Tab-separated table of C-alpha atoms and ligand atoms in Angstrom:
chain	number	residue	atom	x	y	z
A	12	MET	CA	0.000	0.000	0.000
A	13	ARG	CA	2.796	2.354	0.996
A	14	MET	CA	4.669	1.469	-2.187
A	15	PHE	CA	1.606	2.205	-4.230
A	16	GLU	CA	1.159	5.606	-2.607
A	17	ILE	CA	4.757	6.558	-3.281
A	18	SER	CA	4.649	5.548	-6.914
A	19	ARG	CA	1.326	7.252	-7.434
A	20	ARG	CA	2.729	10.434	-5.923
A	21	ASP	CA	5.761	10.180	-8.212
A	22	LEU	CA	3.461	9.798	-11.173
A	23	VAL	CA	1.509	12.921	-10.311
A	24	LEU	CA	4.697	14.939	-9.712
A	25	SER	CA	6.261	13.899	-13.001
A	26	ALA	CA	3.010	14.548	-14.799
A	27	ALA	CA	2.940	18.090	-13.422
A	28	GLY	CA	6.498	18.565	-14.685
A	29	ALA	CA	5.544	17.258	-18.085
A	30	TYR	CA	2.576	19.607	-18.125
A	31	ALA	CA	4.842	22.597	-17.652
A	32	ALA	CA	7.553	21.381	-20.003
A	33	PHE	CA	5.424	20.385	-22.950
A	34	GLY	CA	2.697	22.952	-22.867
A	35	LEU	CA	-0.204	20.609	-22.418
A	36	ALA	CA	-3.580	22.189	-21.763
A	37	LYS	CA	-3.831	20.392	-18.436
A	38	PRO	CA	-1.751	17.981	-16.368
A	39	ILE	CA	-1.517	14.473	-17.797
A	40	ALA	CA	-2.787	13.087	-14.496
A	41	PHE	CA	-6.177	14.639	-15.206
A	42	ILE	CA	-6.479	13.435	-18.780
A	43	GLY	CA	-8.537	10.282	-19.280
A	44	ALA	CA	-7.001	7.338	-21.127
A	45	ALA	CA	-9.066	7.850	-24.270
A	46	GLU	CA	-8.373	11.577	-24.349
A	47	ALA	CA	-4.664	11.002	-23.800
A	48	GLN	CA	-4.502	9.236	-27.169
A	49	GLN	CA	-4.830	12.615	-28.884
A	50	ALA	CA	-2.972	15.860	-28.309
A	51	PRO	CA	-4.905	18.011	-25.831
A	52	ALA	CA	-6.806	20.810	-27.545
A	53	GLN	CA	-4.648	23.929	-27.734
A	54	THR	CA	-6.430	27.198	-28.396
A	55	PHE	CA	-5.041	30.321	-26.710
A	56	ARG	CA	-3.355	31.730	-23.580
A	57	LYS	CA	-3.610	35.246	-22.136
A	58	TYR	CA	-0.797	37.142	-20.411
A	59	LYS	CA	-0.197	40.618	-19.000
A	60	VAL	CA	2.932	42.664	-19.644
A	61	GLY	CA	2.309	45.687	-17.411
A	62	ASP	CA	-0.835	47.267	-18.862
A	63	ILE	CA	-0.558	45.425	-22.171
A	64	GLU	CA	-2.500	42.229	-22.761
A	65	VAL	CA	-0.815	39.554	-24.875
A	66	ILE	CA	-2.780	36.634	-26.256
A	67	SER	CA	-0.985	33.607	-27.745
A	68	LEU	CA	-3.111	32.047	-30.481
A	69	PHE	CA	-2.492	28.489	-31.652
A	70	ASP	CA	-2.515	28.100	-35.448
A	71	GLY	CA	-2.002	24.348	-35.556
A	72	MET	CA	0.862	21.901	-35.841
A	73	TRP	CA	3.071	20.780	-38.733
A	74	GLU	CA	4.068	17.140	-38.403
A	75	LYS	CA	7.302	17.540	-40.346
A	76	PRO	CA	8.644	14.256	-41.703
A	77	HIS	CA	12.226	13.467	-40.670
A	78	ASP	CA	14.880	14.293	-43.204
A	79	GLU	CA	18.673	13.944	-43.008
A	80	ASN	CA	19.242	17.537	-44.109
A	81	PHE	CA	17.035	19.160	-41.470
A	82	ILE	CA	19.817	20.031	-39.003
A	83	LYS	CA	23.402	20.558	-40.135
A	84	GLY	CA	25.707	17.947	-38.582
A	85	VAL	CA	22.891	16.281	-36.621
A	86	ASN	CA	21.378	13.059	-37.936
A	87	VAL	CA	17.804	11.790	-37.665
A	88	GLU	CA	18.676	9.426	-34.794
A	89	GLN	CA	20.069	12.313	-32.730
A	90	THR	CA	17.036	14.418	-33.563
A	91	LYS	CA	14.695	11.624	-32.465
A	92	ALA	CA	16.643	11.174	-29.220
A	93	ALA	CA	16.322	14.900	-28.413
A	94	LEU	CA	12.578	14.855	-29.123
A	95	LYS	CA	12.128	11.767	-26.971
A	96	ALA	CA	14.184	13.257	-24.132
A	97	ALA	CA	11.747	16.191	-24.127
A	98	GLY	CA	8.789	13.800	-23.949
A	99	LEU	CA	7.672	14.551	-27.507
A	100	THR	CA	6.811	12.114	-30.255
A	101	ASP	CA	9.756	11.086	-32.419
A	102	ALA	CA	7.564	9.871	-35.281
A	103	HIS	CA	8.012	13.276	-36.906
A	104	VAL	CA	9.198	16.743	-35.860
A	105	PRO	CA	6.182	18.432	-34.209
A	106	ILE	CA	6.346	22.119	-35.215
A	107	PRO	CA	3.543	24.253	-33.734
A	108	PHE	CA	2.569	27.723	-35.006
A	109	THR	CA	1.671	30.490	-32.525
A	110	VAL	CA	0.576	34.007	-33.459
A	111	LEU	CA	0.578	36.727	-30.788
A	112	ALA	CA	-2.187	39.288	-30.437
A	113	VAL	CA	-1.342	42.402	-28.437
A	114	ARG	CA	-3.878	44.836	-26.969
A	115	THR	CA	-2.075	48.125	-26.553
A	116	GLY	CA	-3.090	51.787	-26.616
A	117	GLY	CA	-6.680	50.807	-27.420
A	118	ARG	CA	-5.502	48.925	-30.490
A	119	LEU	CA	-5.465	45.249	-31.437
A	120	VAL	CA	-2.131	44.286	-33.001
A	121	LEU	CA	-1.064	40.920	-34.404
A	122	ILE	CA	2.567	39.851	-34.465
A	123	ASP	CA	2.718	37.701	-37.616
A	124	SER	CA	-0.344	36.325	-39.347
A	125	GLY	CA	-0.161	32.523	-39.369
A	126	THR	CA	-0.463	29.928	-42.087
A	127	GLY	CA	-3.480	31.446	-43.838
A	128	GLY	CA	-5.929	28.669	-43.049
A	129	GLY	CA	-3.290	26.000	-43.576
A	130	GLN	CA	-1.876	27.149	-46.932
A	131	VAL	CA	1.355	25.811	-45.458
A	132	GLY	CA	2.082	23.496	-42.527
A	133	GLY	CA	0.072	20.417	-43.473
A	134	PRO	CA	-3.468	19.300	-42.636
A	135	LYS	CA	-3.250	20.160	-38.924
A	136	ALA	CA	-2.365	23.821	-39.533
A	137	GLY	CA	-4.803	26.676	-40.052
A	138	LEU	CA	-6.588	27.052	-36.713
A	139	LEU	CA	-5.887	30.766	-36.164
A	140	ALA	CA	-9.312	32.118	-37.133
A	141	GLN	CA	-11.202	29.668	-34.922
A	142	ASN	CA	-8.836	30.222	-32.002
A	143	MET	CA	-9.154	34.016	-32.313
A	144	THR	CA	-12.893	33.505	-31.935
A	145	ALA	CA	-12.296	31.184	-28.966
A	146	ALA	CA	-10.186	33.919	-27.345
A	147	GLY	CA	-12.924	36.504	-27.923
A	148	LEU	CA	-11.020	38.362	-30.654
A	149	ASN	CA	-12.603	39.613	-33.863
A	150	PRO	CA	-10.276	39.625	-36.914
A	151	SER	CA	-11.986	42.794	-38.161
A	152	ASP	CA	-10.730	44.619	-35.031
A	153	VAL	CA	-7.095	44.048	-36.036
A	154	LYS	CA	-5.680	47.491	-36.856
A	155	THR	CA	-1.981	46.659	-37.133
A	156	ILE	CA	-0.031	43.553	-38.157
A	157	VAL	CA	3.655	43.498	-37.378
A	158	VAL	CA	5.615	40.991	-39.472
A	159	SER	CA	8.811	39.313	-38.203
A	160	HIS	CA	9.920	37.852	-41.550
A	161	PHE	CA	8.434	36.569	-44.797
A	162	HIS	CA	8.403	32.773	-44.406
A	163	PRO	CA	5.033	31.320	-45.454
A	164	ASP	CA	3.861	30.377	-41.938
A	165	HIS	CA	4.206	34.047	-40.914
A	166	ILE	CA	2.719	35.862	-43.949
A	167	PHE	CA	0.237	33.566	-45.699
A	168	GLY	CA	-2.369	34.748	-43.189
A	169	LEU	CA	-2.239	38.076	-45.013
A	170	MET	CA	-3.396	36.701	-48.380
A	171	ALA	CA	-6.079	34.431	-49.844
A	172	LYS	CA	-5.040	31.083	-51.267
A	173	ASP	CA	-5.602	31.429	-55.010
A	174	THR	CA	-6.284	35.117	-55.536
A	175	ASN	CA	-3.733	36.674	-53.123
A	176	ALA	CA	-6.580	38.976	-52.024
A	177	GLN	CA	-5.797	40.751	-48.771
A	178	THR	CA	-7.186	39.170	-45.600
A	179	PHE	CA	-6.725	42.414	-43.604
A	180	PRO	CA	-7.149	45.207	-46.194
A	181	GLU	CA	-8.063	47.735	-43.504
A	182	ALA	CA	-5.062	47.024	-41.262
A	183	GLU	CA	-1.643	48.629	-41.399
A	184	ILE	CA	0.985	45.955	-42.182
A	185	ILE	CA	4.439	46.758	-40.825
A	186	VAL	CA	7.373	44.947	-42.467
A	187	PRO	CA	11.155	45.124	-41.922
A	188	ALA	CA	12.986	47.037	-44.678
A	189	ALA	CA	15.836	44.501	-44.868
A	190	GLU	CA	13.367	41.625	-45.282
A	191	LEU	CA	11.415	43.374	-48.040
A	192	LYS	CA	14.648	44.276	-49.813
A	193	TRP	CA	15.917	40.670	-49.829
A	194	TRP	CA	12.690	39.081	-51.083
A	195	THR	CA	12.119	41.722	-53.785
A	196	GLN	CA	15.557	41.467	-55.377
A	197	PRO	CA	15.587	39.969	-58.902
A	198	VAL	CA	14.238	36.423	-58.561
A	199	ASP	CA	17.295	34.998	-60.375
A	200	SER	CA	19.462	36.126	-57.450
A	201	ILE	CA	17.376	34.163	-54.932
A	202	PRO	CA	18.268	30.507	-54.260
A	203	GLN	CA	16.032	28.173	-56.271
A	204	PRO	CA	13.954	26.664	-53.424
A	205	ARG	CA	12.826	30.128	-52.282
A	206	ARG	CA	11.934	31.575	-55.702
A	207	GLY	CA	8.245	30.579	-55.650
A	208	LEU	CA	7.758	32.369	-52.351
A	209	ALA	CA	9.704	35.400	-53.608
A	210	GLN	CA	7.386	35.587	-56.618
A	211	ARG	CA	4.304	35.558	-54.408
A	212	ILE	CA	5.795	38.280	-52.202
A	213	GLN	CA	6.675	40.370	-55.277
A	214	ALA	CA	3.107	39.964	-56.583
A	215	THR	CA	1.578	41.234	-53.343
A	216	PHE	CA	3.438	43.463	-50.857
A	217	PRO	CA	4.850	46.064	-53.306
A	218	ASN	CA	1.303	46.637	-54.646
A	219	TRP	CA	-0.428	46.936	-51.288
A	220	LYS	CA	-1.130	50.502	-50.135
A	221	ASN	CA	-1.326	49.497	-46.453
A	222	ILE	CA	2.269	48.239	-46.185
A	223	LYS	CA	4.513	50.312	-43.941
A	224	VAL	CA	8.239	49.653	-44.164
A	225	VAL	CA	10.305	50.143	-41.002
A	226	ASP	CA	14.089	50.224	-41.103
A	227	GLY	CA	16.089	49.127	-38.054
A	228	GLU	CA	14.992	49.469	-34.443
A	229	ALA	CA	11.722	51.408	-34.080
A	230	GLU	CA	8.495	51.619	-32.099
A	231	VAL	CA	5.817	49.964	-34.288
A	232	ALA	CA	2.868	50.207	-31.881
A	233	PRO	CA	2.499	51.687	-28.370
A	234	GLY	CA	4.923	49.655	-26.219
A	235	VAL	CA	6.009	47.397	-29.097
A	236	ARG	CA	9.513	47.891	-30.466
A	237	ALA	CA	10.974	46.173	-33.547
A	238	ILE	CA	14.550	44.939	-33.048
A	239	PRO	CA	16.560	43.614	-36.013
A	240	ALA	CA	17.656	40.009	-35.305
A	241	PHE	CA	19.043	38.848	-38.631
A	242	GLY	CA	20.148	35.304	-39.442
A	243	HIS	CA	17.037	33.159	-39.654
A	244	THR	CA	16.365	35.382	-42.673
A	245	GLN	CA	18.258	38.424	-43.935
A	246	GLY	CA	15.711	40.769	-42.346
A	247	HIS	CA	14.348	38.670	-39.455
A	248	THR	CA	13.068	41.010	-36.738
A	249	VAL	CA	11.950	40.372	-33.158
A	250	HIS	CA	9.678	42.521	-30.979
A	251	LEU	CA	10.016	43.841	-27.452
A	252	VAL	CA	6.716	44.437	-25.683
A	253	SER	CA	7.171	46.693	-22.638
A	254	SER	CA	4.882	48.318	-20.113
A	255	GLY	CA	5.133	49.296	-16.446
A	256	GLY	CA	8.709	48.040	-16.103
A	257	ARG	CA	7.830	44.598	-17.502
A	258	GLN	CA	9.232	43.226	-20.763
A	259	LEU	CA	8.378	40.405	-23.142
A	260	LEU	CA	10.827	39.618	-25.927
A	261	VAL	CA	8.882	38.051	-28.799
A	262	THR	CA	11.653	36.084	-30.519
A	263	ALA	CA	9.699	34.856	-33.577
A	264	ASP	CA	11.960	32.312	-35.348
A	265	ALA	CA	15.221	33.116	-33.556
A	266	THR	CA	14.851	29.397	-32.778
A	267	ASN	CA	12.550	26.723	-34.041
A	268	ILE	CA	11.106	24.227	-31.495
A	269	GLN	CA	12.496	24.444	-27.955
A	270	ALA	CA	13.282	20.764	-27.537
A	271	LEU	CA	15.847	20.952	-30.336
A	272	PHE	CA	17.046	24.527	-30.738
A	273	VAL	CA	16.647	26.277	-27.377
A	274	LYS	CA	18.392	23.352	-25.744
A	275	ASN	CA	20.996	23.255	-28.546
A	276	PRO	CA	21.398	26.843	-29.821
A	277	GLU	CA	24.299	25.800	-32.079
A	278	TRP	CA	22.081	23.447	-34.074
A	279	GLN	CA	21.390	24.967	-37.479
A	280	ALA	CA	18.028	24.179	-39.025
A	281	ALA	CA	17.641	24.160	-42.796
A	282	PHE	CA	15.144	27.015	-42.344
A	283	ASP	CA	17.934	29.444	-41.320
A	284	HIS	CA	19.101	31.493	-44.334
A	285	VAL	CA	22.371	32.675	-42.715
A	286	PRO	CA	23.033	29.877	-40.195
A	287	ASP	CA	26.109	31.211	-38.342
A	288	GLN	CA	24.476	34.600	-37.884
A	289	ALA	CA	21.275	32.880	-36.688
A	290	VAL	CA	23.228	31.060	-33.947
A	291	GLU	CA	24.900	34.275	-32.803
A	292	THR	CA	21.587	36.161	-32.829
A	293	ARG	CA	19.634	33.618	-30.757
A	294	LYS	CA	22.330	33.497	-28.077
A	295	LYS	CA	22.423	37.299	-27.959
A	296	LEU	CA	18.637	37.523	-27.626
A	297	PHE	CA	18.422	34.899	-24.885
A	298	ASP	CA	21.361	36.454	-22.992
A	299	ARG	CA	19.642	39.854	-23.231
A	300	ALA	CA	16.367	38.407	-21.916
A	301	ILE	CA	18.214	36.791	-18.980
A	302	ALA	CA	20.135	40.014	-18.169
A	303	ASP	CA	17.008	42.188	-18.417
A	304	LYS	CA	14.741	39.668	-16.617
A	305	ALA	CA	12.435	39.803	-19.629
A	306	GLN	CA	9.918	37.116	-20.415
A	307	VAL	CA	10.356	35.456	-23.819
A	308	ALA	CA	8.025	33.984	-26.415
A	309	GLY	CA	8.704	31.876	-29.507
A	310	TYR	CA	6.522	31.350	-32.567
A	311	HIS	CA	7.259	27.606	-32.754
A	312	TRP	CA	7.182	26.772	-29.046
A	313	GLY	CA	3.580	25.540	-28.745
A	314	LEU	CA	1.285	26.601	-25.898
A	315	PRO	CA	2.094	27.981	-23.453
A	316	ASN	CA	4.772	29.812	-25.460
A	317	VAL	CA	5.429	32.679	-23.039
A	318	GLY	CA	7.780	32.183	-20.100
A	319	THR	CA	11.312	32.623	-18.879
A	320	ILE	CA	14.642	31.489	-20.221
A	321	ALA	CA	17.766	30.434	-18.301
A	322	LYS	CA	21.218	29.166	-19.149
A	323	ASP	CA	21.342	25.355	-19.061
A	324	GLY	CA	24.738	23.816	-19.701
A	325	SER	CA	25.825	24.729	-23.213
A	326	GLY	CA	22.285	25.754	-24.117
A	327	TYR	CA	19.187	27.271	-22.603
A	328	ALA	CA	16.038	26.041	-20.885
A	329	PHE	CA	12.621	27.581	-21.369
A	330	THR	CA	10.115	27.495	-18.514
A	331	PRO	CA	6.619	28.294	-19.746
A	332	SER	CA	4.159	30.385	-17.753
A	333	PRO	CA	0.720	28.777	-17.835
A	334	GLY	CA	-1.100	32.041	-18.586
A	335	ASP	CA	-4.871	32.250	-18.576
A	336	ALA	CA	-6.695	29.746	-20.775
A	337	ALA	CA	-10.084	31.432	-20.446
B	18	ZN	ZN1	8.315	30.106	-38.752
């Protein structure tokens, strides 16, 4: 009996740890056996940064098939081991998408725009619209969209699938100058695999009247500052949300999923355009967040994706804050 009690207690404790580490909607101990077969429903989480409200919105999950070229110098077996060590599936690389909404100065701002109803990211992507509704947000209230970089999972939410018609024609869309410059150079100068995307960008952004180009570090909305963080792409930009002495560094794609790239900041994913610069940038951002006692958020960290970061051996460890799920 005693033995049973101890092991049951251990189970509950480890489940609570897993809950925090993997961003489950509720502790495993409270999930029924049938329900545990599927991923718990992720929708949104609400946070406060001083007077500013931040809402993380889940836009689904890409189950990326393993591929030997995904991480430079790291093979599929090592990748699987790292996923498993974090308690994740190793059947594929689970890459979640998370858009942030920010209520500031009486305005609703989005940081990035999601997959555009799953135009990219596989059949389990494209939940942003329904999760905005779940969080009590109306897409027509969005007045500003701040874009970190032009990869499809961050900008396809701005345009309709076949027509490229604007999804938010009434909103101001703020883009980094360096990013726009790189994607609008002559298509022949862009590496082959990225040319299709460059063509779509060239067919849309330069013709849109509501695009605002911001060069370098600048305030893009009340309490939201753009900070160049190049490497993932040539113009990749992160955002610092600050209010009342509190700070949240929204790191976009400075890393991909935590289990692989926060833990191993030197690992270079195939998504990084300038890999060495991307490594340097993510370390600099995390070190800044630690020094400034800022919270951090990542676009590919799943829910909850807001929390704190600490040094952990040769890498970093992210501790999520549960936030408010209602
Ligand atoms: Zn991304």
